[in-house]
Amino acid sequence: MVELGETAVDPEKLRFQLELEFVQCLANPAYLQYLAQQRHFDNPALINYLAYLKYWQKPEYAKYIQFPYALHILDLLQHESFRKACASADTAAFLHKKQYYHWEAYRARSWQNASTADLESQAGFIDSTAALPDLAVIKPESVDPNMINPT
């Protein structure tokens, strides 16, 4: 029953959102260290849940992940030795450093691959809205509802 002021939430959509959020949290080395230090990785139910979450690596789910590094961590968490190592501050610092260098290299590559027009647009030298489509032309039936409300 929905109380006054609350909205009904589709349980499947809520599950999707919660699992997505949890998988993305795995990209945070401090969170991994916390889970390990609090001995959550000793819980067989969590280990089974981590194995279950591997479905996020399928393309139809991975496209919603904002931090793809989390999918690599999810793979590593399938190994007991990695789960134990996560309790160490050195491991958290190492993961943080690797993540930093990954993003640094990614940004450098994206700058190298950016066209002059892209750079000028980002710098505000040209009207970047000129290339936007006229929204009045888009027909509602041409919009995929799964892109708006993924289930």
Coordinates of C-alpha atoms in Angstrom, one line a residue, residues 15-112:
R15 CA 16.1 -3.4 -8.1
F16 CA 17.8 -2.3 -11.3
Q17 CA 18.8 1.0 -9.8
L18 CA 20.0 -0.5 -6.5
E19 CA 22.2 -3.1 -8.2
L20 CA 23.5 -0.5 -10.7
E21 CA 24.5 1.8 -7.7
F22 CA 26.1 -1.1 -5.8
V23 CA 28.2 -2.2 -8.9
Q24 CA 29.4 1.3 -9.5
C25 CA 30.4 1.7 -5.8
L26 CA 32.8 -1.2 -6.4
A27 CA 35.0 1.3 -8.3
N28 CA 35.7 3.1 -5.1
P29 CA 38.9 1.7 -3.4
A30 CA 37.9 3.2 0.0
Y31 CA 34.6 1.4 -0.2
L32 CA 36.3 -1.9 -1.0
Q33 CA 38.7 -1.3 1.9
Y34 CA 35.7 -0.6 4.2
L35 CA 33.9 -3.8 3.1
A36 CA 37.0 -5.9 3.6
Q37 CA 37.9 -4.3 7.0
Q38 CA 34.3 -4.9 8.3
R39 CA 34.6 -8.5 7.1
H40 CA 31.7 -8.3 4.7
F41 CA 33.8 -10.3 2.2
D42 CA 33.7 -13.2 4.7
N43 CA 29.9 -13.5 4.2
P44 CA 29.1 -16.3 1.7
A45 CA 25.8 -14.5 0.8
L46 CA 27.8 -11.4 -0.4
I47 CA 30.2 -13.6 -2.3
N48 CA 27.2 -15.2 -4.1
Y49 CA 25.7 -11.8 -4.7
L50 CA 29.0 -10.6 -6.3
A51 CA 28.9 -13.7 -8.6
Y52 CA 25.3 -12.9 -9.5
L53 CA 26.1 -9.3 -10.4
K54 CA 28.4 -10.4 -13.2
Y55 CA 25.4 -10.1 -15.5
W56 CA 26.2 -6.3 -15.5
Q57 CA 29.2 -7.2 -17.8
K58 CA 26.7 -8.0 -20.6
P59 CA 26.5 -5.2 -23.1
E60 CA 22.8 -4.6 -22.6
Y61 CA 23.5 -3.8 -18.9
A62 CA 27.1 -2.5 -19.1
K63 CA 25.9 0.5 -21.2
Y64 CA 24.3 2.0 -18.0
I65 CA 27.6 1.8 -16.1
Q66 CA 29.2 5.2 -15.6
F67 CA 32.4 3.8 -14.1
P68 CA 33.5 0.8 -16.3
Y69 CA 36.4 0.2 -13.9
A70 CA 33.8 -1.2 -11.5
L71 CA 33.3 -4.2 -13.9
H72 CA 37.0 -5.0 -13.7
I73 CA 36.9 -4.8 -9.9
L74 CA 33.8 -7.1 -10.0
D75 CA 35.9 -9.7 -11.8
L76 CA 38.7 -9.3 -9.3
L77 CA 36.3 -9.7 -6.3
Q78 CA 35.5 -13.2 -7.5
H79 CA 39.0 -14.2 -6.1
E80 CA 39.4 -14.6 -2.4
S81 CA 43.0 -13.4 -2.5
F82 CA 41.9 -10.0 -3.9
R83 CA 39.0 -9.7 -1.4
K84 CA 41.5 -10.2 1.5
A85 CA 44.0 -7.8 0.0
C86 CA 41.3 -5.1 -0.1
A87 CA 41.6 -4.7 3.7
S88 CA 45.1 -3.2 3.2
A89 CA 45.6 0.6 2.9
D90 CA 48.3 -0.2 0.4
T91 CA 45.9 -2.0 -1.8
A92 CA 43.4 0.8 -1.6
A93 CA 46.2 3.3 -2.5
F94 CA 47.4 1.1 -5.3
L95 CA 43.9 0.8 -6.8
H96 CA 43.3 4.6 -6.4
K97 CA 46.6 5.3 -8.2
K98 CA 45.8 2.8 -11.0
Q99 CA 42.4 4.4 -11.5
Y100 CA 43.9 7.9 -11.6
Y101 CA 46.4 6.9 -14.3
H102 CA 43.7 5.2 -16.2
W103 CA 41.6 8.3 -16.3
E104 CA 44.7 10.5 -17.0
A105 CA 45.6 8.4 -20.0
Y106 CA 41.9 8.3 -21.2
R107 CA 41.7 12.1 -21.1
A108 CA 45.0 12.4 -22.9
R109 CA 43.8 10.1 -25.7
S110 CA 40.4 11.9 -25.9
W111 CA 42.2 15.2 -26.4
Q112 CA 44.4 13.7 -29.1

